[in-house]
Coordinates of C-alpha atoms in Angstrom, one line a residue:
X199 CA 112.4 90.9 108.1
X200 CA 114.2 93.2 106.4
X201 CA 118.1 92.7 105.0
X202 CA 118.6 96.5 105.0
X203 CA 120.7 98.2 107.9
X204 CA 118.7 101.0 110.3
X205 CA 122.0 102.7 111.8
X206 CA 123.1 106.4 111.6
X207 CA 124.9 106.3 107.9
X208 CA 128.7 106.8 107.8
X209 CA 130.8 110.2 106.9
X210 CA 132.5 111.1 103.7
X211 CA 136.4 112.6 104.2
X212 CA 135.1 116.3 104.5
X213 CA 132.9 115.6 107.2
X214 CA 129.7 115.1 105.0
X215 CA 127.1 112.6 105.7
X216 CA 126.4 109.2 103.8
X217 CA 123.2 109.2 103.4
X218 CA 120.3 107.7 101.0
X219 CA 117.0 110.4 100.3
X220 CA 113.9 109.3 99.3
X221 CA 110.6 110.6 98.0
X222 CA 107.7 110.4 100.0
X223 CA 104.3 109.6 97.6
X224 CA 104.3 106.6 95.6
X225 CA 107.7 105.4 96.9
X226 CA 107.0 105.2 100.8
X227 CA 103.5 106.2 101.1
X228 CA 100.5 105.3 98.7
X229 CA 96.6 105.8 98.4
X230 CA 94.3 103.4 98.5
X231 CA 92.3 104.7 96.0
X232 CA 95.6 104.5 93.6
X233 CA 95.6 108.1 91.9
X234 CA 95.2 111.3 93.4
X235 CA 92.6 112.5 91.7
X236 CA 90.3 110.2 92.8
X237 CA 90.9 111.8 96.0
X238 CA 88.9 115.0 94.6
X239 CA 86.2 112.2 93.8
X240 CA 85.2 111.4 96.8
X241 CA 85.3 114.8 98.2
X242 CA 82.7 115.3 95.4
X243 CA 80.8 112.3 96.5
X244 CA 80.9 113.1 100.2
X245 CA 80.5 116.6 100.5
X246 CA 77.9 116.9 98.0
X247 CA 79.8 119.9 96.0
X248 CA 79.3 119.2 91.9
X249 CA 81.8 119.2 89.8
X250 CA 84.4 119.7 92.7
X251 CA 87.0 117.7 91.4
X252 CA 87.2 119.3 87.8
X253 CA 87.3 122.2 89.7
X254 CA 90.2 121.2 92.2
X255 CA 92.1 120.2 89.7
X256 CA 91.9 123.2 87.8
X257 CA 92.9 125.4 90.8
X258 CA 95.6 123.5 91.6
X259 CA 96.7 124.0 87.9
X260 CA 96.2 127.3 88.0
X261 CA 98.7 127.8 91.2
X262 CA 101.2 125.5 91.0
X263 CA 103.7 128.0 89.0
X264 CA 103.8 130.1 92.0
X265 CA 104.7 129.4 95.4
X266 CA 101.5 127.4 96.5
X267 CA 100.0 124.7 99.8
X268 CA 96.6 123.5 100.5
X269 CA 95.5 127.3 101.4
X270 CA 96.4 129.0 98.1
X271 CA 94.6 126.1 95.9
X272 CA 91.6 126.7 98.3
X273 CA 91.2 130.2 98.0
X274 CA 91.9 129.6 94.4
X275 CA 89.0 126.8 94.8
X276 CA 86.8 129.4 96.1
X277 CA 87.6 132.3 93.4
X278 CA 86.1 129.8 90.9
X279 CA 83.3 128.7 92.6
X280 CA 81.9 132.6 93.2
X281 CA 82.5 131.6 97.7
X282 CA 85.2 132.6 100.0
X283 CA 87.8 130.5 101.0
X284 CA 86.2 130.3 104.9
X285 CA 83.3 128.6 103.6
X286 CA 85.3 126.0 101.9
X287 CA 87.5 125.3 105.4
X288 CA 85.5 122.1 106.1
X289 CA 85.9 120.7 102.6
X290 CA 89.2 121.1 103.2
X291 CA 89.4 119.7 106.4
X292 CA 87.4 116.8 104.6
X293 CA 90.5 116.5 102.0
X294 CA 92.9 115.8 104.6
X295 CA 90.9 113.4 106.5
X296 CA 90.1 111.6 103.2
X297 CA 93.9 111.2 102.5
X298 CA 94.4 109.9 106.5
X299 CA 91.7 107.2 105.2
X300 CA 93.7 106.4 102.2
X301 CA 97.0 106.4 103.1
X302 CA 98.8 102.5 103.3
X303 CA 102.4 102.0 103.5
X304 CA 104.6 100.9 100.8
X305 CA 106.4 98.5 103.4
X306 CA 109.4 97.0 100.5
X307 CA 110.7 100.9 99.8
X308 CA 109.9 101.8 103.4
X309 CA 112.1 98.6 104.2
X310 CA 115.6 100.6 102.6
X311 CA 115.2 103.8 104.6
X312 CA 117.7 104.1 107.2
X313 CA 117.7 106.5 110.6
X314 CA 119.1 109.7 109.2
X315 CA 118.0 109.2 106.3
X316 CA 116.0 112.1 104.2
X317 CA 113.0 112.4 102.6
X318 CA 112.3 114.7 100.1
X319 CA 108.2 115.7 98.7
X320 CA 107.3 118.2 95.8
X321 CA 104.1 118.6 97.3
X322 CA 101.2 121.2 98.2
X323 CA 101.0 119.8 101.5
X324 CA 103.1 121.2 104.2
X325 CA 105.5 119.1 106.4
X326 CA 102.8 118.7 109.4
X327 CA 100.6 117.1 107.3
X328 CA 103.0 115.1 105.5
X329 CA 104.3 113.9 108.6
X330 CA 100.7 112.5 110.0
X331 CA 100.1 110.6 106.9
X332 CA 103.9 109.1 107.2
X333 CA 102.7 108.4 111.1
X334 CA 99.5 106.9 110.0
X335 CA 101.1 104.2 107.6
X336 CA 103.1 103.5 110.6
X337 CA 106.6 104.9 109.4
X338 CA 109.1 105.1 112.3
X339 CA 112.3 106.1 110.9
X340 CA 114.0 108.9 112.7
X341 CA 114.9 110.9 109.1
X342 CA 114.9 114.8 108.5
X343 CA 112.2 116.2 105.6
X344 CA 112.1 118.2 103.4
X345 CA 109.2 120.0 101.0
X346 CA 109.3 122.2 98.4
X347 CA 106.9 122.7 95.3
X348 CA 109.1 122.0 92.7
X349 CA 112.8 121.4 94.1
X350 CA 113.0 118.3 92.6
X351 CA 111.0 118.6 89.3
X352 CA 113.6 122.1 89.0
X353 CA 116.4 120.0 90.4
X354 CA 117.5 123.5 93.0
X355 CA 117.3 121.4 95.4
X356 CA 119.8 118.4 94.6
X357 CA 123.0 121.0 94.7
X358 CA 121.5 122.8 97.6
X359 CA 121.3 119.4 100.0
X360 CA 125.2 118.3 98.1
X361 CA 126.8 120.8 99.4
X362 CA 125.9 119.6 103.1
X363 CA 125.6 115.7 102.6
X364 CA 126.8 113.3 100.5
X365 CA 123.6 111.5 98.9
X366 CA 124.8 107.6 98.2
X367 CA 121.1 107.1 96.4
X368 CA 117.9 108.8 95.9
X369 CA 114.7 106.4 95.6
X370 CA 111.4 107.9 93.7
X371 CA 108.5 107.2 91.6
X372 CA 109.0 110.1 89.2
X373 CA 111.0 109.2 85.8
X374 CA 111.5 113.0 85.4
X375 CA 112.3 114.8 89.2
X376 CA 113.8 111.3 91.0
X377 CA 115.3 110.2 88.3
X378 CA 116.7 112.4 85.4
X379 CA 117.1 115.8 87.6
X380 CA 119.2 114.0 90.4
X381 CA 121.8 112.2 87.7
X382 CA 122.5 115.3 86.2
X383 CA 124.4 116.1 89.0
X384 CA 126.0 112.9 89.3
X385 CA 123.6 111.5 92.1
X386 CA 122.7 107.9 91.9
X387 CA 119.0 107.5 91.2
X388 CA 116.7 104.6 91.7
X389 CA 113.8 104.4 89.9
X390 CA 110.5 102.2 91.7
X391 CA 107.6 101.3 90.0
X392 CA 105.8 99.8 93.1
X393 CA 102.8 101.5 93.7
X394 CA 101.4 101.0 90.3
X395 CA 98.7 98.5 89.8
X396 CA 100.3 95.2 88.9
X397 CA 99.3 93.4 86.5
X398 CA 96.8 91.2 87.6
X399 CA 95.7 94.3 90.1
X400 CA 95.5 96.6 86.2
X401 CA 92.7 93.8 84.7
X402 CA 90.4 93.9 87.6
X403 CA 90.8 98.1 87.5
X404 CA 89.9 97.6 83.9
X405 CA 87.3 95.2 83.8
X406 CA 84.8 97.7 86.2
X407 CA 86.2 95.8 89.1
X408 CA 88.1 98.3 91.1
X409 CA 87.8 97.6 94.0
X410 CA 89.1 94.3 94.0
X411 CA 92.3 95.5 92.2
X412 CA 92.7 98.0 94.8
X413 CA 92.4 95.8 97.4
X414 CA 94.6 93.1 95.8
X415 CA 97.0 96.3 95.4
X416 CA 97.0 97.2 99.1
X417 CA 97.7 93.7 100.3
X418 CA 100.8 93.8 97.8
X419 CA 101.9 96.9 99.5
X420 CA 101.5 96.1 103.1
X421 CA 103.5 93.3 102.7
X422 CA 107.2 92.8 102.2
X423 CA 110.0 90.3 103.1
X424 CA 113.4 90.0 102.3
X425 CA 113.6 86.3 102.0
X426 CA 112.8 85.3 98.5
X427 CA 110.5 82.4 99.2
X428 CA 108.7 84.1 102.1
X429 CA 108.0 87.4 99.9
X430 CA 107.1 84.8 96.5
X431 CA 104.5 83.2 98.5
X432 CA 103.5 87.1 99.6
X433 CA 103.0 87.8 96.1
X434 CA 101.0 84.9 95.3
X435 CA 98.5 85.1 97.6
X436 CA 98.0 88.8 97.6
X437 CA 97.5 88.9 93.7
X438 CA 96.2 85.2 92.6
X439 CA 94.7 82.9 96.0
X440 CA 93.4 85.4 97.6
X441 CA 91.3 86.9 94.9
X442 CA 90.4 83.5 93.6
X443 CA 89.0 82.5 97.5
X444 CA 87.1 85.7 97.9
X445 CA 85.7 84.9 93.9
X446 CA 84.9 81.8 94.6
X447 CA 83.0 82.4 98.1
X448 CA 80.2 84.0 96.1
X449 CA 80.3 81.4 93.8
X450 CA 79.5 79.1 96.9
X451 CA 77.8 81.4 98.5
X452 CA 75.0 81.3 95.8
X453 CA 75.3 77.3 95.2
X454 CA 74.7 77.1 98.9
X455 CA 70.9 79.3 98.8
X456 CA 70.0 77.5 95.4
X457 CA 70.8 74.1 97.1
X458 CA 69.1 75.6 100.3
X459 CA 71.6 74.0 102.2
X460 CA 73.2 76.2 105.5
X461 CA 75.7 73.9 107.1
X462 CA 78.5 74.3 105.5
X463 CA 81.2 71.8 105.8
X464 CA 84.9 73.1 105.1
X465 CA 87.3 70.6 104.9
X466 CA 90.4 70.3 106.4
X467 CA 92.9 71.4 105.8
X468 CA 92.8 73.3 102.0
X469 CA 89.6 75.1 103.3
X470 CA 91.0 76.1 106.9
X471 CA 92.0 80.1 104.9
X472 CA 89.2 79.7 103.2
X473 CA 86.0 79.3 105.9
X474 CA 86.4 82.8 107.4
X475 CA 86.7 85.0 103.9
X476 CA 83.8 82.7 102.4
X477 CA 81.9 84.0 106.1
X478 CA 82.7 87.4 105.2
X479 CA 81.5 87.4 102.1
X480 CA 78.1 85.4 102.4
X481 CA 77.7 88.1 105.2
X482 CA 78.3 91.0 102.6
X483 CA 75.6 89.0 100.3
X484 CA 72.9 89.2 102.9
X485 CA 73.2 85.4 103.8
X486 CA 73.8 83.5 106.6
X487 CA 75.2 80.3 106.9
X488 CA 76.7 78.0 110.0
X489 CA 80.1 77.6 108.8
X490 CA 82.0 74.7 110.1
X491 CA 86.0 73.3 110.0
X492 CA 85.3 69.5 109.2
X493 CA 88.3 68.0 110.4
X494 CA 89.0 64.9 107.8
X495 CA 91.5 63.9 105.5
X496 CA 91.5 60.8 102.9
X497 CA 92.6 58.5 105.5
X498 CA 89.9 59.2 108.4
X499 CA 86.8 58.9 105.6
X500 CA 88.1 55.4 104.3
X501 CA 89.4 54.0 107.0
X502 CA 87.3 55.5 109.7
X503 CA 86.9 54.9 113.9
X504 CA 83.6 54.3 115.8
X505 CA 84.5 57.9 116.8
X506 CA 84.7 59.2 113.3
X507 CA 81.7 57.5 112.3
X508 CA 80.1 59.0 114.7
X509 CA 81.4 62.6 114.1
X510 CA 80.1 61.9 110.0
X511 CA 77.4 60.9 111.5
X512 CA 76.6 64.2 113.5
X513 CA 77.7 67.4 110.9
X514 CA 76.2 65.3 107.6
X515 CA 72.7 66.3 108.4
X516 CA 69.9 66.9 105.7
X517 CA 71.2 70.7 105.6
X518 CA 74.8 70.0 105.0
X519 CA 76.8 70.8 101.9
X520 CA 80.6 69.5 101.9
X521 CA 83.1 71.8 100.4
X522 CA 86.8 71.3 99.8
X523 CA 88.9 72.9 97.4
X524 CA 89.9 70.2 94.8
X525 CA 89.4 66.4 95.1
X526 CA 88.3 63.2 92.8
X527 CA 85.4 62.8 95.3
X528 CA 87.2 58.9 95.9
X529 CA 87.0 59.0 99.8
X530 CA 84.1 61.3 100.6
X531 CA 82.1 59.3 98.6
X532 CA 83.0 55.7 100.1
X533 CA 82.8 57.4 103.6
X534 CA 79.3 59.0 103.2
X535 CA 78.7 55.0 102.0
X536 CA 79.7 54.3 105.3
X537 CA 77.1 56.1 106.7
X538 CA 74.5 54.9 104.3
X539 CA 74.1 58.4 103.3
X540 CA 72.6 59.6 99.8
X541 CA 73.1 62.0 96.9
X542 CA 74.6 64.4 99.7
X543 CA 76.3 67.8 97.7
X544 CA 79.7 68.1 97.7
X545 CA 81.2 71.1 96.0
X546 CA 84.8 72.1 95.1
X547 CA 86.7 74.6 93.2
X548 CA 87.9 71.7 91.5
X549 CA 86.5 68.6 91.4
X550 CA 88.9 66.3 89.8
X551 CA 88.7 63.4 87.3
X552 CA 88.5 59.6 88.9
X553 CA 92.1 58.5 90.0
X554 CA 92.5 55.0 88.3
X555 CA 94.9 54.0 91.5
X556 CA 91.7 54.5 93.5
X557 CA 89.4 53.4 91.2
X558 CA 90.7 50.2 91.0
X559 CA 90.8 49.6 94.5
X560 CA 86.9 50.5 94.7
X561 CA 84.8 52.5 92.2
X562 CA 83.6 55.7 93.4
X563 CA 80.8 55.0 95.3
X564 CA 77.0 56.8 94.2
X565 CA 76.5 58.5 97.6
X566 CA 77.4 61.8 96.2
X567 CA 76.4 64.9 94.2
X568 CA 79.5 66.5 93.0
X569 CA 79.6 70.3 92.2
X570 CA 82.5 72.1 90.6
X571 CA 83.2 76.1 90.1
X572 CA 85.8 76.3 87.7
X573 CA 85.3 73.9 84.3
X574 CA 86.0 70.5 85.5
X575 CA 87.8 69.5 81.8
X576 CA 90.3 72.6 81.8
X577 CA 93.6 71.0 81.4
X578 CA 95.6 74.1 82.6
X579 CA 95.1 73.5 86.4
X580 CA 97.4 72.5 88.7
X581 CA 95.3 71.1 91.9
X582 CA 98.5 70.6 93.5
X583 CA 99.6 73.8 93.7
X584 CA 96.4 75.3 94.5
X585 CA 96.5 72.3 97.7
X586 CA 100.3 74.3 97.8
X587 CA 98.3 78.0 98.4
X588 CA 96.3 76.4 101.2
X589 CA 98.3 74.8 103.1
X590 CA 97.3 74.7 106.7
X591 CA 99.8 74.9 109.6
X592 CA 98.5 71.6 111.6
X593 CA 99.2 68.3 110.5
X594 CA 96.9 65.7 108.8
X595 CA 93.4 64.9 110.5
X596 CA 94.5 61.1 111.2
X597 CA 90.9 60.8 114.1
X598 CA 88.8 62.5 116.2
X599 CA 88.0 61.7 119.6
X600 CA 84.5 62.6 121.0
X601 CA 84.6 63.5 124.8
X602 CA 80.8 64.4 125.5
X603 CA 79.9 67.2 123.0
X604 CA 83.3 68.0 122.4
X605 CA 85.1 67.1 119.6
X606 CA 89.3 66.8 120.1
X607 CA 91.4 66.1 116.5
X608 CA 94.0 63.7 116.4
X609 CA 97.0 65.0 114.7
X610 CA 99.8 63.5 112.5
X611 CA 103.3 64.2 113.7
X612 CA 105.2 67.3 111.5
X613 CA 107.6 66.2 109.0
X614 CA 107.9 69.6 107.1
X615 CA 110.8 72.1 107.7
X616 CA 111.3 75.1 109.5
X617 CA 111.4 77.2 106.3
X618 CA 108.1 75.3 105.0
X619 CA 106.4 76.4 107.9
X620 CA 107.7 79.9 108.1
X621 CA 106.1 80.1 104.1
X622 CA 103.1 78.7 105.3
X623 CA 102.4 81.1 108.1
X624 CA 103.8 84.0 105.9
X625 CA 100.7 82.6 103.4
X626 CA 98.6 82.5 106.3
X627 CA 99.4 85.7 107.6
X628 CA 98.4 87.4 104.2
X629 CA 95.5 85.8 103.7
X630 CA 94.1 87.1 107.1
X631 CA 95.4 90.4 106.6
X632 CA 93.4 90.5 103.3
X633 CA 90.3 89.4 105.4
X634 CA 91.1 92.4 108.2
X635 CA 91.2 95.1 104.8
X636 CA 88.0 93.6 103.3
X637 CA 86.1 94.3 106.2
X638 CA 87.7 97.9 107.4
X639 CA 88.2 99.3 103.7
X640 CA 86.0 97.5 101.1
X641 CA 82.2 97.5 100.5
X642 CA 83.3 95.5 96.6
X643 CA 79.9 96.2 95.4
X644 CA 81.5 95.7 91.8
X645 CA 82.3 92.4 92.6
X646 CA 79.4 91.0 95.0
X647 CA 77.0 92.3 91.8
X648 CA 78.8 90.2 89.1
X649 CA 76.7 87.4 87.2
X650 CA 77.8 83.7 87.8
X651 CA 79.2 83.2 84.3
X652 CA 81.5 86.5 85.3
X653 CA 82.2 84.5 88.3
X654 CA 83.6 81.5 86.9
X655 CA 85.2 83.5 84.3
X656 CA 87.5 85.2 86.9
X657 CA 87.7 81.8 89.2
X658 CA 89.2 80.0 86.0
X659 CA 92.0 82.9 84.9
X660 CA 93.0 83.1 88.5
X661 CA 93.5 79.8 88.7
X662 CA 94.9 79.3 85.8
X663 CA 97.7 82.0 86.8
X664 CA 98.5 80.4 89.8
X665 CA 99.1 77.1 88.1
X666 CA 102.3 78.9 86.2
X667 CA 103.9 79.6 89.8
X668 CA 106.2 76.7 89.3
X669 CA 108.1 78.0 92.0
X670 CA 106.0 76.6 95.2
X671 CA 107.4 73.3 94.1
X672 CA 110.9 74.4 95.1
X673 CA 109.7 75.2 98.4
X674 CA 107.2 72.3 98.9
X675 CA 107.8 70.4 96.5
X676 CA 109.7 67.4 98.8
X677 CA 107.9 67.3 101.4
X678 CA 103.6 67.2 99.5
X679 CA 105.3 64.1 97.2
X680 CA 106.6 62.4 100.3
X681 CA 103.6 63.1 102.5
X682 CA 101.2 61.7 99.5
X683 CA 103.3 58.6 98.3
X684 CA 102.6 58.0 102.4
X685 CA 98.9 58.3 102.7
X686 CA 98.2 56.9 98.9
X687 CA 100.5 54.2 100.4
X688 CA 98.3 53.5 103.7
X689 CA 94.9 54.0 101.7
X690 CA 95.5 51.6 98.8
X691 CA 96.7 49.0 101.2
X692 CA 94.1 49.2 103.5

C-alpha cells in the first residue's frame, strides 16, 4: 500500500547515517478524543475527582520549566489538592489506561517512517510508555526514540543528534519545535496538519455533535493509500457517505416505527453498505427490525420469472417497507403491480422525479407509497454519484432461483476493471471499518438524540457535498454509463 521504502537508510561520506526523524503525537500517533485535555476530562468524569482537569492542567503548568514526567506533575497534582501523591497512584494509573483507549494510528505519516528511522517526543511521558501507545496503534517500525521535555521546543537537541546522523527530514505537527527550530540549523522540516479535524469532521465538533466528528476523524486516520483513486474514495467515504448512511439510518429507523413496519427490505445493490450500519443503529435506538438484502435490480421487477414472482411474493408481506437509496420508483412500482400489491411504502434517500424515457413506455403504476429523506426538489444532488459511493462488489441481480426455502441469486457477468474493483473494495473496506469503530468506540448519544428536522438538515449537506466529488466519474465514470445505456436498453425494449 504504501510507495515509501522500509530499508535501513544509506550513509553520508563521513560515515553518518541518512536518516528521516519524526515526532511522535499528532504526526504518528493521535487521540481519539482529538485534544489532550480532554484526556483530563474523562479522568474527571470517571474517577469522580472535581475539578481534576483544571487542576491537571495547572500542575502540569506549574512543572514543565523544570525537568518533569508523569510523577512530578502528580505529586504536583497532589500538593494542590491538600493529598499525597500515593493516594493519587490509581488516578494515575487511570490516565495511562485512558490514553491506551484513545490512542489510533495516523496510518499516512506512519506510512513515510522507514526502519532506522527516529522518533523524537517533547513529552511528560517516559519512553516505556510512549512505546506501548506506539505498540497499541500497531506501529512496527524498528526506529530508535528519543524523549526529552523540551529538546525540540529549545532546539538542543537538533545539533546534539547532527553531529551523529545526518537528518534528510524531520516530520511534526508543531509550527514552532518541528518546524522553525530544526531549519535553523539547516534541517529540512515537514510540516503535517493531519490529525486536525477536517473540515467536514470541525462542523459536526461545532454543531454539539462530537462524536460523530471524532469518529469521521478516526476513520480518516486509520486509513491511507498511496494510489490516488484508492485513498480519494478513502476520503470520501470516511468524511461524506459514511456519515450520511449512519444519518440517514435514524432517519429510517424512525420512518420504520411510525409506519410500524419491521421487515425491512434493502435493495440491491446501493443498500448492500448500508443494511448492517442502519442494524447498528436501530439497535442503538432501542429498536428492532428483521433486516433483509432484497436481491433485485430494474430488470428482475419489470421483466420478472415465475421464480422472482414468487420471491416478491414471499418478502412483500403486510410488514414490509422497501428501501433503496435513490430511484424514480418506475420499476418497483410496475413490479409490486405485478403482484397485485397496494400502497406498499417504499422509502429512499432520494426518491427521484419520473424518468420521461420510462414514463412513456408505462406511467408509474399506483401500487406504491413513496417516502424520501432528503428534499425531493433539491437540484444540487447527484444520484449518480451517490449510486458511485455504494457500489457493491457482485454484479447485477439479473433472477433468483428458489430451491426449497433457499433462495440462490443469479448474477450478471463483470464488465468493470481491476482498478474499479480494487476502489470498490477499498470503499467497502472503510465503510465496515467505520461500522467495527461505531460499535467498540462510540455510544453518539449527540447524534441518536437529534430531532428529524436536524436530521434531514445534516442528510441534505452531506449529500450535497458528495455531489461536488466530480472525481468518482474518472474512475467509474465508463463503465456506470455503459452498464445503464445496457439495462435502459433491455428495459425499454422489453
Amino acid at each position: 500500500m504504501s510507495e515509501y521504502k522500509t530499508e535501513a537508510p544509506d550513509k553520508t561520506p563521513d560515515g553518518r547515517p541518512c536518516i528521516r526523524t519524526f515526532d511522535i503525537f499528532d504526526t504518528l500517533i493521535a487521540r481519539r478524543c482529538v485534544q489532550a485535555v480532554d484526556i483530563f476530562c474523562q479522568i474527571e468524569a470517571k474517577s469522580g475527582i472535581k475539578d481534576f482537569a483544571s487542576i491537571r492542567r495547572q500542575a502540569e503548568q506549574n512543572v514543565m520549566h523544570a525537568p518533569h514526567d508523569l510523577n512530578t506533575i502528580y505529586t504536583e497534582i497532589a500538593r494542590l489538592m491538600g493529598t499525597t501523591p500515593r493516594a493519587l497512584d490509581p488516578v494515575k494509573r487511570m490516565e495511562i489506561d485512558i490514553e491506551h483507549d484513545n490512542i489510533i494510528p495516523i496510518l499516512e505519516n506512519i506510512a513515510q517512517v522507514r526502519h532506522g528511522d527516529l522518533l523524537l517526543s517533547d513529552m511528560y511521558l517516559n519512553k516505556e510508555q510512549i512505546l506501548s501507545l506506539l505498540d497499541k496503534a500497531g506501529y512496527q517500525r524498528k526506529t530508535g526514540l528519543i524523549v526529552s521535555n523540551s529538546g525540540k521546543k529549545d532546539g538542543y537537541i537538533w545539533p546534539e543528534i547532527s553531529s551523529k546522523i545526518k537528518i534528510e527530514q524531520h516530520l511534526g505537527d508543531n509550527s514552532h519545535s518541528d518546524i522553525e527550530m530544526p531549519r535553523r540549523f539547516n534541517i529540512p522540516a515537514v510540516h503535517t496538519k493531519i490529525s486536525e479535524p477536517s473540515p467536514i469532521e470541525d462542523i459536526f465538533i461545532k454543531i454539539g455533535a462530537p462524536q460523530l466528528g471524532q469518529l469521521c476523524r478516526e476513520l480518516r486516520l486509520r486509513t491511507w493509500n498511496a494510489n490516488q483513486d484508492l485513498r480519494t474514495v478513502q476520503l470520501i467515504q470516511a468524511n461524506l457517505n459514511f456519515p450520511l448512511f449512519l444519518l440517514a439510518s435514524i432517519a429510517l429507523a424512525r420512518a420504520a416505527e411510525k409506519l410500524n413496519k419491521r421487515s425491512i427490505l434493502f435493495s440491491s445493490r446501493d443498500c448492500e453498505m448500508w443494511l448492517p450500519l442502519f442494524t447498528e443503529i436501530s439497535r442503538r435506538l432501542g429498536l428492532t427490525f428483521d433486516s433483509i438484502y432484497f436481491y433485485t435490480s430494474r430488470l428482475t421487477k419489470i421483466n420478472p420469472s415465475h421464480d422472482y414472482l414468487e420471491y416478491g411474493r414471499h418478502l412483500i408481506t403486510q410488514d414490509a417497507l422497501v428501501v433503496d437509496i435513490c430511484g424514480t420508483g418506475w420499476s418497483i412500482s410496475h413490479f409490486l403491480k405485478k403482484l397485485d400489491l397496494h400502497n406498499v411504502p417504499v422509502l429512499m434517500l432520494h426518491k427521484l422525479p419520473a424518468a420521461a424515457a420510462y414514463e412513456a413506455t408505462a406511467e408509474t403504476a399506483q401500487s406504491c407509497t413513496f417516502y424520501s429523506i432528503v428534499n425531493q426538489d433539491r437540484t444540487d444532488f447527484s444520484n449518480t454519484l451517490l449510486e458511485m459511493c455504494n457500489y457493491s462488489d457482485h454484479t447485477m441481480v439479473t433472477d433468483v432461483i428458489l430451491s426449497k426455502e433457499n433462495v440462490i441469486p443469479v448474477l450478471s457477468k463483470e464488465t468493470r476493471s481491476a482498478h474499479e474493483l480494487d476502489c470498490i473494495n477499498c470503499q467497502k473496506d472503510v465503510f465496515n471499518l467505520g461500522i467495527s469503530l461505531l460499535k467498540d468506540h462510540y455510544n453518539i448519544c449527540d447524534i441518536l438524540s437529534l430531532d428529524m428536522n436536524s436530521i434531514v438538515q445534516l442528510c441534505e449537506f452531506l449529500y450535497s457535498e458528495l455531489s461536488k466529488q466530480k472525481v468518482l466519474r474518472n474512475i467509474y465514470g465508463k463503465s456506470h454509463t455503459s452498464e445503464e445505456n445496457e439495462i435502459r436498453k433491455m428495459i425499454l425494449t422489453a
